PDB file of C-alpha atoms in Angstrom:
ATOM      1  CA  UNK A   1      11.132 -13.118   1.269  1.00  0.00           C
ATOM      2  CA  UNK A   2      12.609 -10.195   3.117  1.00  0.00           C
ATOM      3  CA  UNK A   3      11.155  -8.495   6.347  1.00  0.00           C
ATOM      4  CA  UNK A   4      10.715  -5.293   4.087  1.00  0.00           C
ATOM      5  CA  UNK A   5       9.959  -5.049   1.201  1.00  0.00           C
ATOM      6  CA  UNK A   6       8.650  -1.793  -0.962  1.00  0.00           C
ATOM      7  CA  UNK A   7       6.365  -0.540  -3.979  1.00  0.00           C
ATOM      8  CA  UNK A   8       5.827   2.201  -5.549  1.00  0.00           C
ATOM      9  CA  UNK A   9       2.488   2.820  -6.787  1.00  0.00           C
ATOM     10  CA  UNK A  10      -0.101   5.953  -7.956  1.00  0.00           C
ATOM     11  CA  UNK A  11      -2.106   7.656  -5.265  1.00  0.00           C
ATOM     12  CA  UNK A  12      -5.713   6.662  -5.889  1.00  0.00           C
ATOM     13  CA  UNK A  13      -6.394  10.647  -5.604  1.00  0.00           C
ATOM     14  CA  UNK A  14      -3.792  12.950  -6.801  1.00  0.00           C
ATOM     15  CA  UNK A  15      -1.910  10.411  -9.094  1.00  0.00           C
ATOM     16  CA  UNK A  16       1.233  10.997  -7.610  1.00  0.00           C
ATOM     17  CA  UNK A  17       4.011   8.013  -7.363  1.00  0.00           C
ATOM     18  CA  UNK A  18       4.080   7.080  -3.619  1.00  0.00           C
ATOM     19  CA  UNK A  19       6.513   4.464  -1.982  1.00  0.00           C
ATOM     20  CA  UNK A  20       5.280   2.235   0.737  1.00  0.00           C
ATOM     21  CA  UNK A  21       7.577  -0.108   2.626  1.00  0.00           C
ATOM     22  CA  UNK A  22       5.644  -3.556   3.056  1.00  0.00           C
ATOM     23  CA  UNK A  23       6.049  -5.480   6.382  1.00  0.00           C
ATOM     24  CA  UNK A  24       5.850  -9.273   5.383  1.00  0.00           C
ATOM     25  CA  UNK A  25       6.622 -10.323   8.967  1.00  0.00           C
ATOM     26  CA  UNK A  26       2.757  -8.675   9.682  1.00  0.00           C
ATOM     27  CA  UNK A  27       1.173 -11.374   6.899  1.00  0.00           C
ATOM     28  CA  UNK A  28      -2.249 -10.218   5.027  1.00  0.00           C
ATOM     29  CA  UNK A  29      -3.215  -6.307   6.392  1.00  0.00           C
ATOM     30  CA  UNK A  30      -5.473  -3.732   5.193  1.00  0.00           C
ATOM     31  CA  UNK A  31      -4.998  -0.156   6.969  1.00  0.00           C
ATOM     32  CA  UNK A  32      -5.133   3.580   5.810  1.00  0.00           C
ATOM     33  CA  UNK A  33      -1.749   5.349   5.580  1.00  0.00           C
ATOM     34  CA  UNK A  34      -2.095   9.090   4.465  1.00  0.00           C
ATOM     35  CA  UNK A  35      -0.684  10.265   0.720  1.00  0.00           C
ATOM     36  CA  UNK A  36       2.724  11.607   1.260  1.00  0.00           C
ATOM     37  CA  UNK A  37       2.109  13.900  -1.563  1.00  0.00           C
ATOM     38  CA  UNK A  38      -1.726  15.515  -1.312  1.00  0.00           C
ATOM     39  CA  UNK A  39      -2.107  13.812   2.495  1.00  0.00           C
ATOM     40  CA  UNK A  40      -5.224  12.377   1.616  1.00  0.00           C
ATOM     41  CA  UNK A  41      -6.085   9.136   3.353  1.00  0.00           C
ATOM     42  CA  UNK A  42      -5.495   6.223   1.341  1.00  0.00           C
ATOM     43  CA  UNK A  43      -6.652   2.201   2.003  1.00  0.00           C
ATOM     44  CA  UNK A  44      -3.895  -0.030   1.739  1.00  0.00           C
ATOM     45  CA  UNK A  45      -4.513  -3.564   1.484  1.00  0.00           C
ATOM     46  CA  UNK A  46      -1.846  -6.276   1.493  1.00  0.00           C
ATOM     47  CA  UNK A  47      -1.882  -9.845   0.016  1.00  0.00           C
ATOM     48  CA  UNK A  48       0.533 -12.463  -0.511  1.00  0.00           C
ATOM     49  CA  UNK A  49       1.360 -14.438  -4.081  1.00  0.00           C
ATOM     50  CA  UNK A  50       2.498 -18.160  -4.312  1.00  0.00           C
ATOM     51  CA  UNK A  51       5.879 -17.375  -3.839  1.00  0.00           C
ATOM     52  CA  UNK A  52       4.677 -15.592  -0.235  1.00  0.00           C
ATOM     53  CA  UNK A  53       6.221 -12.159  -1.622  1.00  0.00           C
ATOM     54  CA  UNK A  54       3.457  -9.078  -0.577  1.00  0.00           C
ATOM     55  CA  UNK A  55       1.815  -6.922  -2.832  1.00  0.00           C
ATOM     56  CA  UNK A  56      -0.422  -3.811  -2.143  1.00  0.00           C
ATOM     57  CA  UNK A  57      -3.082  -2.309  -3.468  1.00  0.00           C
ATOM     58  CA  UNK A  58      -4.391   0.896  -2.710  1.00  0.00           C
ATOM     59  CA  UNK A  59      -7.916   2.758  -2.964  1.00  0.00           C
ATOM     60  CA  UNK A  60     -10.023   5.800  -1.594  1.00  0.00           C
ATOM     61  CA  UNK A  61     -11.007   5.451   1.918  1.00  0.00           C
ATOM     62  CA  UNK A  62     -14.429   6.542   0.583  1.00  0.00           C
ATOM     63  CA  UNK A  63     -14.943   3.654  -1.888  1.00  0.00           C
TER      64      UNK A  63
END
């Protein structure tokens, strides 16, 4: 596991390919970091697999 790790994934509004740089150091996290694309406000939520690497998903704030 590094300290940093990052994703890629589709903003939940506009569809556009965002990268977020994941802090494993912080452990399990949910928080709302803004599209870099439209700027809407997205929910991130971050989760670790067996092999402790982290993984987001992301979601409208309003759902």
């Amino acid at each position: 596991m590094t300290m940093q790790d990052y994703e890629t994934h589709d903003c939940p509004y506009c569809g556009e390919p965002v990268t977020l740089a994941l802090d494993a150091s912080a452990g399990d996290q949910s928080y709302v970091e803004d599209c870099q694309v439209c700027c809407r406000p997205m929910m991130v939520v971050v989760a670790f697999d067996e092999a402790d690497a982290p993984h987001a998903r992301l979601r409208r704030e309003d759902e």
